[in-house]
Amino acid sequence: MAFISSGYNPAKPMENRITDIGPKHFEEFYPEVIKKNKGKWTHHEILEPGVLVHVSETGDEVYTVRCGGARLMSTTHINEICDIADKHCDGHLRFTTRNNIEFMVDSKDKVEPLKNDLKSRKFAGGSLKFPIGGTGAGITNIVHTQGWIHCHTPATDASGTVKSTMDALFDEFQNMRLPAHLRVSMACCLNMCGAVHCSDIAILGYHRKPPMLDHEYLDKLCEIPLAVAACPTAAIKPAKVTLANGTEVKSVEVKNERCMFCGNCYTMCPSMPLADTDGDGIVLMAGGKVSNRISDPKFSKVVVAFLPNEMPRWPSMTDAIKKMVNAYSNGANKYERLGDWAERIGWEKFFEVCELNFTHHLIDDFRQQAYMSWRQTTNFKF
């Protein structure tokens, strides 16, 4: 039987579309000046920290004011963002991939009123709701995961560690005085939905103990084959366990020496919790980047093997990060990313100037042929 079309025409995807199914086409949300000049932009400049201008070959200009946002926002905060956009930008705004908010206006005389409005809005405690910055050779907002607020396998908090770090680095957010831009990322566990494997400085939540086993309820709450299959290192296998009351139940056992504390088993089985006050903490990594400018992309390296969770301000973590940023700022050449600087001076010297303790556990002996052979850069080479 021939396929009978529902009427969808791939040549005209928006024709007769029911708009409440799926997202609307992104072009509907362009400011008029951007829609008019699409494909015609000649260059852009950073006029000052947090303020950019894009110039079209038609002579039109778009001025962007970037301010720091938050990954987790209340509806009240979002409503305020929309009110600012309605007041200054004809209702248009955009979010960057690092949780910055960008307000766009079509003439220079609209920039100062917008900036003054953003600077005037403060939280009850006195901090800025919409700090302007995050451009050029400085630190932009931290991309991060969900942490204790909304994730089931975190080894640390995300919002708390990020807030503490950005408070320590806030001057660099509002200035562009570093050798190059510096990206900080945060992931609250090894599953790493925060892309910390390729950031200049990265905060990683880390479990150090295998999952606990609630044998009494495990077979009632979990599908044992799924829990076994979820383990990437084959550390889990089915087992029969005799409870204290003499009842024999179907459960699992964990080969602790194979466990890498990722928490995948807990994702499949709530009776295998991983969170532990003493075992959970933070690892700091450094030297990664996605950019292929000057040198190929790099993976981050572990530079601080473990720090305990020191709520609510994580002083040991912020102190170590601040030392790295200061050493990088004082020692790197212009346009040199943190990893490039560390490789130029040598990683041994990196630990010395950053005042970080080095142990043999931090020696990077990871080798993979694919990492060396895959084409990772767009730079021309034979």
CSV table of C-alpha atoms in Angstrom, one decimal:
chain,number,residue,atom,x,y,z
A,1,MET,CA,0.0,0.0,0.0
A,2,ALA,CA,1.4,3.4,-1.0
A,3,PHE,CA,2.2,5.9,1.7
A,4,ILE,CA,-0.5,8.4,2.2
A,5,SER,CA,0.9,11.8,3.1
A,6,SER,CA,-0.7,13.8,5.9
A,7,GLY,CA,-0.3,16.9,3.8
A,8,TYR,CA,3.2,17.9,5.0
A,9,ASN,CA,5.3,19.4,2.2
A,10,PRO,CA,9.0,19.3,3.0
A,11,ALA,CA,9.6,22.0,0.4
A,12,LYS,CA,7.3,24.3,2.5
A,13,PRO,CA,7.7,23.2,6.1
A,14,MET,CA,5.7,26.1,7.6
A,15,GLU,CA,2.7,25.7,5.2
A,16,ASN,CA,-0.5,25.0,7.1
A,17,ARG,CA,1.4,24.3,10.3
A,18,ILE,CA,-0.4,24.0,13.6
A,19,THR,CA,1.7,26.5,15.6
A,20,ASP,CA,1.0,25.1,19.0
A,21,ILE,CA,2.7,21.8,18.2
A,22,GLY,CA,6.5,22.1,18.5
A,23,PRO,CA,8.5,25.3,18.6
A,24,LYS,CA,7.9,28.2,16.3
A,25,HIS,CA,10.5,28.9,13.7
A,26,PHE,CA,13.4,30.9,15.2
A,27,GLU,CA,13.3,33.6,12.5
A,28,GLU,CA,10.0,34.8,13.9
A,29,PHE,CA,11.9,36.0,17.0
A,30,TYR,CA,14.5,38.1,15.2
A,31,PRO,CA,14.6,41.9,15.9
A,32,GLU,CA,13.6,43.7,12.8
A,33,VAL,CA,17.1,45.1,12.2
A,34,ILE,CA,18.6,41.6,12.4
A,35,LYS,CA,15.9,40.1,10.1
A,36,LYS,CA,16.6,42.9,7.6
A,37,ASN,CA,20.4,42.4,7.6
A,38,LYS,CA,20.7,38.7,7.9
A,39,GLY,CA,23.9,37.6,6.0
A,40,LYS,CA,25.0,41.2,5.6
A,41,TRP,CA,27.0,41.8,8.7
A,42,THR,CA,30.6,43.0,8.1
A,43,HIS,CA,32.2,43.2,11.5
A,44,HIS,CA,31.6,43.6,15.2
A,45,GLU,CA,33.5,45.3,18.1
A,46,ILE,CA,33.4,45.2,21.9
A,47,LEU,CA,33.0,48.8,22.8
A,48,GLU,CA,33.4,48.2,26.6
A,49,PRO,CA,33.0,45.2,28.9
A,50,GLY,CA,29.5,43.8,28.2
A,51,VAL,CA,28.7,46.1,25.3
A,52,LEU,CA,29.0,45.0,21.6
A,53,VAL,CA,28.2,46.5,18.3
A,54,HIS,CA,27.5,44.6,15.0
A,55,VAL,CA,27.7,46.6,11.8
A,56,SER,CA,26.0,45.7,8.5
A,57,GLU,CA,27.1,46.5,5.0
A,58,THR,CA,23.8,48.5,4.8
A,59,GLY,CA,25.1,50.8,7.5
A,60,ASP,CA,22.6,49.5,10.1
A,61,GLU,CA,24.0,48.7,13.6
A,62,VAL,CA,22.9,46.5,16.5
A,63,TYR,CA,24.1,47.3,20.0
A,64,THR,CA,24.1,44.4,22.5
A,65,VAL,CA,24.3,44.8,26.2
A,66,ARG,CA,25.3,41.5,27.9
A,67,CYS,CA,24.6,40.8,31.5
A,68,GLY,CA,24.9,37.8,33.8
A,69,GLY,CA,21.9,35.6,34.3
A,70,ALA,CA,21.3,32.4,36.2
A,71,ARG,CA,20.7,28.9,35.0
A,72,LEU,CA,17.8,28.4,37.4
A,73,MET,CA,15.4,31.4,37.4
A,74,SER,CA,12.1,32.1,39.1
A,75,THR,CA,9.2,33.2,37.0
A,76,THR,CA,9.3,36.5,38.7
A,77,HIS,CA,12.9,37.0,37.5
A,78,ILE,CA,12.0,36.0,34.0
A,79,ASN,CA,9.0,38.4,34.0
A,80,GLU,CA,11.4,41.2,35.0
A,81,ILE,CA,13.8,40.3,32.1
A,82,CYS,CA,10.8,40.4,29.7
A,83,ASP,CA,9.7,43.8,31.1
A,84,ILE,CA,13.2,45.2,30.4
A,85,ALA,CA,13.1,43.8,26.9
A,86,ASP,CA,9.6,45.3,26.3
A,87,LYS,CA,10.8,48.7,27.7
A,88,HIS,CA,14.1,49.1,25.7
A,89,CYS,CA,14.3,46.4,23.0
A,90,ASP,CA,10.8,46.1,21.4
A,91,GLY,CA,10.4,42.8,23.3
A,92,HIS,CA,13.6,41.1,22.0
A,93,LEU,CA,16.3,39.4,23.9
A,94,ARG,CA,18.5,36.3,23.7
A,95,PHE,CA,20.2,33.9,26.1
A,96,THR,CA,23.8,32.7,25.4
A,97,THR,CA,24.9,29.1,26.0
A,98,ARG,CA,26.6,30.3,29.2
A,99,ASN,CA,23.4,31.7,30.8
A,100,ASN,CA,24.1,35.3,29.9
A,101,ILE,CA,21.2,37.6,28.8
A,102,GLU,CA,21.7,39.8,25.8
A,103,PHE,CA,19.5,42.9,25.2
A,104,MET,CA,19.7,44.3,21.7
A,105,VAL,CA,18.9,47.8,20.5
A,106,ASP,CA,19.2,49.3,17.0
A,107,SER,CA,20.8,52.7,17.9
A,108,LYS,CA,23.6,53.9,20.1
A,109,ASP,CA,21.4,56.4,22.0
A,110,LYS,CA,19.4,53.6,23.4
A,111,VAL,CA,22.4,51.9,25.1
A,112,GLU,CA,23.0,54.2,28.1
A,113,PRO,CA,19.3,54.2,29.2
A,114,LEU,CA,19.4,50.4,29.0
A,115,LYS,CA,22.6,50.2,30.9
A,116,ASN,CA,21.4,52.6,33.6
A,117,ASP,CA,18.1,50.6,34.0
A,118,LEU,CA,20.1,47.3,34.4
A,119,LYS,CA,22.5,48.8,36.9
A,120,SER,CA,19.6,50.2,39.0
A,121,ARG,CA,18.0,46.8,39.6
A,122,LYS,CA,19.2,45.0,42.7
A,123,PHE,CA,18.2,42.2,45.0
A,124,ALA,CA,17.2,42.8,48.5
A,125,GLY,CA,20.7,42.0,49.7
A,126,GLY,CA,22.2,44.7,47.5
A,127,SER,CA,23.7,42.6,44.8
A,128,LEU,CA,23.1,43.4,41.1
A,129,LYS,CA,20.3,41.5,39.4
A,130,PHE,CA,21.8,42.1,36.0
A,131,PRO,CA,25.5,42.8,36.2
A,132,ILE,CA,27.0,43.9,32.8
A,133,GLY,CA,30.1,42.2,31.5
A,134,GLY,CA,31.2,38.8,30.4
A,135,THR,CA,32.8,39.7,27.0
A,136,GLY,CA,36.3,39.6,25.5
A,137,ALA,CA,39.4,38.8,27.5
A,138,GLY,CA,37.7,38.2,30.8
A,139,ILE,CA,35.5,35.6,32.5
A,140,THR,CA,32.0,35.2,31.3
A,141,ASN,CA,29.2,33.4,33.1
A,142,ILE,CA,29.7,29.9,34.4
A,143,VAL,CA,27.9,27.1,32.6
A,144,HIS,CA,26.8,24.6,35.1
A,145,THR,CA,24.6,21.6,36.0
A,146,GLN,CA,21.7,21.2,38.4
A,147,GLY,CA,23.4,20.2,41.7
A,148,TRP,CA,21.4,19.6,44.8
A,149,ILE,CA,18.4,21.5,43.6
A,150,HIS,CA,17.3,19.2,40.8
A,151,CYS,CA,19.7,16.3,40.2
A,152,HIS,CA,19.6,12.8,41.6
A,153,THR,CA,23.4,12.0,41.5
A,154,PRO,CA,25.3,15.2,42.5
A,155,ALA,CA,28.4,15.0,44.6
A,156,THR,CA,28.2,18.7,45.2
A,157,ASP,CA,25.9,21.7,44.7
A,158,ALA,CA,26.0,23.6,41.4
A,159,SER,CA,24.3,26.9,42.2
A,160,GLY,CA,26.2,27.3,45.4
A,161,THR,CA,29.7,26.6,44.0
A,162,VAL,CA,29.0,28.8,41.0
A,163,LYS,CA,27.7,31.7,43.1
A,164,SER,CA,30.8,31.5,45.3
A,165,THR,CA,33.2,31.3,42.4
A,166,MET,CA,31.6,34.2,40.5
A,167,ASP,CA,31.7,36.3,43.6
A,168,ALA,CA,35.5,35.7,43.9
A,169,LEU,CA,36.0,36.4,40.1
A,170,PHE,CA,33.4,39.2,39.7
A,171,ASP,CA,36.0,41.8,38.9
A,172,GLU,CA,37.2,39.7,35.9
A,173,PHE,CA,33.5,39.4,34.7
A,174,GLN,CA,33.2,43.2,34.5
A,175,ASN,CA,36.7,43.8,33.0
A,176,MET,CA,38.7,42.6,30.0
A,177,ARG,CA,42.2,42.6,31.4
A,178,LEU,CA,43.1,38.9,31.2
A,179,PRO,CA,45.5,37.6,28.4
A,180,ALA,CA,42.6,35.9,26.7
A,181,HIS,CA,39.0,34.9,27.5
A,182,LEU,CA,38.8,32.3,30.3
A,183,ARG,CA,36.0,29.8,30.5
A,184,VAL,CA,34.9,28.3,33.8
A,185,SER,CA,32.5,25.4,33.8
A,186,MET,CA,30.9,23.3,36.6
A,187,ALA,CA,29.5,19.8,36.7
A,188,CYS,CA,28.1,18.3,39.9
A,189,CYS,CA,29.2,14.7,39.1
A,190,LEU,CA,31.2,12.5,36.7
A,191,ASN,CA,28.4,12.2,34.2
A,192,MET,CA,29.5,15.8,33.5
A,193,CYS,CA,26.6,17.5,31.7
A,194,GLY,CA,28.6,20.7,32.3
A,195,ALA,CA,31.3,20.1,29.7
A,196,VAL,CA,34.1,20.4,32.2
A,197,HIS,CA,36.4,18.2,30.1
A,198,CYS,CA,37.2,21.1,27.9
A,199,SER,CA,37.3,24.3,30.0
A,200,ASP,CA,40.1,26.6,31.1
A,201,ILE,CA,39.1,26.0,34.7
A,202,ALA,CA,36.5,23.4,35.7
A,203,ILE,CA,34.7,22.4,38.9
A,204,LEU,CA,33.7,18.8,39.1
A,205,GLY,CA,31.6,17.1,41.9
A,206,TYR,CA,33.2,13.7,42.7
A,207,HIS,CA,31.9,10.7,44.6
A,208,ARG,CA,34.6,8.5,46.3
A,209,LYS,CA,32.5,5.7,47.7
A,210,PRO,CA,30.5,2.9,45.9
A,211,PRO,CA,26.7,2.9,46.1
A,212,MET,CA,24.9,1.7,49.2
A,213,LEU,CA,22.6,-1.2,48.8
A,214,ASP,CA,19.1,-1.3,50.3
A,215,HIS,CA,18.6,-5.1,49.9
A,216,GLU,CA,15.2,-5.1,51.5
A,217,TYR,CA,13.5,-2.9,48.9
A,218,LEU,CA,15.9,-3.3,45.9
A,219,ASP,CA,13.9,-6.0,44.1
A,220,LYS,CA,10.6,-4.1,44.8
A,221,LEU,CA,11.9,-0.8,43.4
A,222,CYS,CA,14.3,-1.8,40.7
A,223,GLU,CA,14.5,-4.0,37.6
A,224,ILE,CA,17.7,-5.8,38.5
A,225,PRO,CA,18.8,-6.4,34.9
A,226,LEU,CA,18.6,-2.7,34.2
A,227,ALA,CA,20.7,-1.9,37.3
A,228,VAL,CA,23.3,-4.5,36.2
A,229,ALA,CA,23.4,-3.2,32.6
A,230,ALA,CA,23.7,0.4,33.7
A,231,CYS,CA,27.2,-0.1,35.1
A,232,PRO,CA,29.9,1.0,32.5
A,233,THR,CA,32.6,-1.0,34.3
A,234,ALA,CA,30.6,-4.2,34.9
A,235,ALA,CA,31.0,-3.8,38.7
A,236,ILE,CA,27.4,-5.0,39.5
A,237,LYS,CA,26.1,-8.5,39.3
A,238,PRO,CA,22.9,-10.2,40.6
A,239,ALA,CA,23.0,-11.8,44.0
A,240,LYS,CA,20.7,-13.5,46.5
A,241,VAL,CA,20.9,-11.9,50.0
A,242,THR,CA,19.6,-13.2,53.3
A,243,LEU,CA,18.1,-10.3,55.4
A,244,ALA,CA,18.4,-10.1,59.2
A,245,ASN,CA,15.0,-11.7,59.6
A,246,GLY,CA,16.1,-14.7,57.6
A,247,THR,CA,14.3,-13.9,54.4
A,248,GLU,CA,16.2,-14.5,51.2
A,249,VAL,CA,15.7,-11.8,48.6
A,250,LYS,CA,16.9,-11.1,45.1
A,251,SER,CA,19.4,-8.2,45.0
A,252,VAL,CA,22.8,-7.2,43.6
A,253,GLU,CA,26.4,-7.0,44.8
A,254,VAL,CA,29.0,-4.4,43.8
A,255,LYS,CA,32.6,-5.2,43.1
A,256,ASN,CA,34.0,-2.1,44.8
A,257,GLU,CA,37.4,-2.2,43.1
A,258,ARG,CA,35.7,-1.9,39.7
A,259,CYS,CA,33.3,0.9,40.7
A,260,MET,CA,34.1,4.4,39.3
A,261,PHE,CA,31.4,6.1,41.4
A,262,CYS,CA,29.4,7.4,38.4
A,263,GLY,CA,25.9,6.9,39.8
A,264,ASN,CA,24.5,5.3,36.7
A,265,CYS,CA,23.1,2.5,38.8
A,266,TYR,CA,21.2,4.9,41.0
A,267,THR,CA,19.6,6.4,37.8
A,268,MET,CA,18.2,2.9,37.2
A,269,CYS,CA,17.7,1.8,40.8
A,270,PRO,CA,16.7,4.1,43.7
A,271,SER,CA,17.8,1.5,46.2
A,272,MET,CA,21.5,2.1,45.2
A,273,PRO,CA,22.1,5.7,46.5
A,274,LEU,CA,25.6,7.1,46.1
A,275,ALA,CA,25.5,10.4,48.1
A,276,ASP,CA,27.7,10.4,51.1
A,277,THR,CA,28.7,13.3,53.3
A,278,ASP,CA,32.4,12.3,53.8
A,279,GLY,CA,32.9,10.7,50.4
A,280,ASP,CA,31.5,13.5,48.2
A,281,GLY,CA,33.5,16.6,47.3
A,282,ILE,CA,35.1,18.6,44.5
A,283,VAL,CA,37.8,18.0,41.9
A,284,LEU,CA,39.4,21.0,40.1
A,285,MET,CA,40.5,20.7,36.5
A,286,ALA,CA,42.4,23.1,34.2
A,287,GLY,CA,43.8,23.7,30.8
A,288,GLY,CA,41.0,22.5,28.5
A,289,LYS,CA,39.5,24.4,25.5
A,290,VAL,CA,37.2,23.9,22.5
A,291,SER,CA,38.9,26.6,20.4
A,292,ASN,CA,41.4,25.6,17.7
A,293,ARG,CA,42.9,29.1,17.7
A,294,ILE,CA,46.8,29.0,18.0
A,295,SER,CA,46.7,25.4,19.2
A,296,ASP,CA,44.4,22.3,18.9
A,297,PRO,CA,41.5,21.7,21.3
A,298,LYS,CA,42.7,20.3,24.6
A,299,PHE,CA,41.2,18.2,27.4
A,300,SER,CA,41.3,19.5,31.0
A,301,LYS,CA,43.7,17.9,33.5
A,302,VAL,CA,43.0,17.3,37.1
A,303,VAL,CA,45.0,19.8,39.2
A,304,VAL,CA,43.3,19.5,42.6
A,305,ALA,CA,42.4,15.8,43.3
A,306,PHE,CA,39.8,16.5,46.1
A,307,LEU,CA,38.3,19.2,48.2
A,308,PRO,CA,35.6,18.6,50.7
A,309,ASN,CA,32.2,20.3,50.4
A,310,GLU,CA,32.5,23.4,52.6
A,311,MET,CA,29.0,24.8,52.4
A,312,PRO,CA,27.8,27.5,51.9
A,313,ARG,CA,30.8,29.4,50.4
A,314,TRP,CA,33.4,26.6,49.5
A,315,PRO,CA,36.4,28.7,50.7
A,316,SER,CA,39.1,26.2,49.8
A,317,MET,CA,37.7,25.8,46.2
A,318,THR,CA,37.4,29.5,45.6
A,319,ASP,CA,40.9,30.2,47.0
A,320,ALA,CA,42.5,27.6,44.6
A,321,ILE,CA,40.6,29.0,41.6
A,322,LYS,CA,41.6,32.6,42.5
A,323,LYS,CA,45.2,31.5,42.7
A,324,MET,CA,45.0,29.9,39.2
A,325,VAL,CA,43.4,33.0,37.7
A,326,ASN,CA,45.9,35.4,39.3
A,327,ALA,CA,48.9,33.3,38.2
A,328,TYR,CA,47.5,33.0,34.7
A,329,SER,CA,46.8,36.7,34.5
A,330,ASN,CA,50.3,37.6,35.7
A,331,GLY,CA,52.2,35.0,33.6
A,332,ALA,CA,50.5,34.4,30.3
A,333,ASN,CA,51.2,36.1,27.0
A,334,LYS,CA,48.5,38.1,25.2
A,335,TYR,CA,46.0,35.8,23.5
A,336,GLU,CA,47.4,32.7,25.3
A,337,ARG,CA,44.8,30.4,26.8
A,338,LEU,CA,45.4,28.9,30.3
A,339,GLY,CA,46.3,25.5,28.9
A,340,ASP,CA,48.7,27.0,26.3
A,341,TRP,CA,50.4,29.0,29.1
A,342,ALA,CA,50.7,25.9,31.3
A,343,GLU,CA,52.2,23.8,28.5
A,344,ARG,CA,54.7,26.6,27.7
A,345,ILE,CA,56.0,27.0,31.2
A,346,GLY,CA,55.6,23.3,32.0
A,347,TRP,CA,52.9,21.7,34.2
A,348,GLU,CA,55.5,21.4,37.1
A,349,LYS,CA,55.9,25.2,37.1
A,350,PHE,CA,52.1,25.6,36.8
A,351,PHE,CA,51.6,23.9,40.1
A,352,GLU,CA,54.3,26.0,41.7
A,353,VAL,CA,53.1,29.4,40.5
A,354,CYS,CA,49.5,28.5,41.3
A,355,GLU,CA,50.5,27.3,44.8
A,356,LEU,CA,48.8,24.0,44.3
A,357,ASN,CA,50.0,20.7,45.9
A,358,PHE,CA,51.2,18.1,43.4
A,359,THR,CA,51.1,14.4,44.0
A,360,HIS,CA,51.9,11.4,41.8
A,361,HIS,CA,48.2,10.8,41.4
A,362,LEU,CA,48.0,13.9,39.2
A,363,ILE,CA,50.5,12.6,36.6
A,364,ASP,CA,48.6,12.4,33.3
A,365,ASP,CA,49.4,9.1,31.7
A,366,PHE,CA,46.2,8.8,29.7
A,367,ARG,CA,47.0,7.9,26.1
A,368,GLN,CA,44.5,7.1,23.3
A,369,GLN,CA,45.4,6.7,19.7
A,370,ALA,CA,42.1,8.3,18.6
A,371,TYR,CA,42.9,11.4,20.5
A,372,MET,CA,46.1,11.8,18.5
A,373,SER,CA,44.8,10.7,15.1
A,374,TRP,CA,41.3,12.2,14.9
A,375,ARG,CA,41.2,15.5,13.0
A,376,GLN,CA,40.3,17.9,15.8
A,377,THR,CA,41.1,21.3,14.2
A,378,THR,CA,40.0,23.2,11.2
A,379,ASN,CA,43.5,24.6,10.8
A,380,PHE,CA,45.0,23.4,7.4
A,381,LYS,CA,47.5,20.6,7.6
A,382,PHE,CA,48.7,17.7,5.5
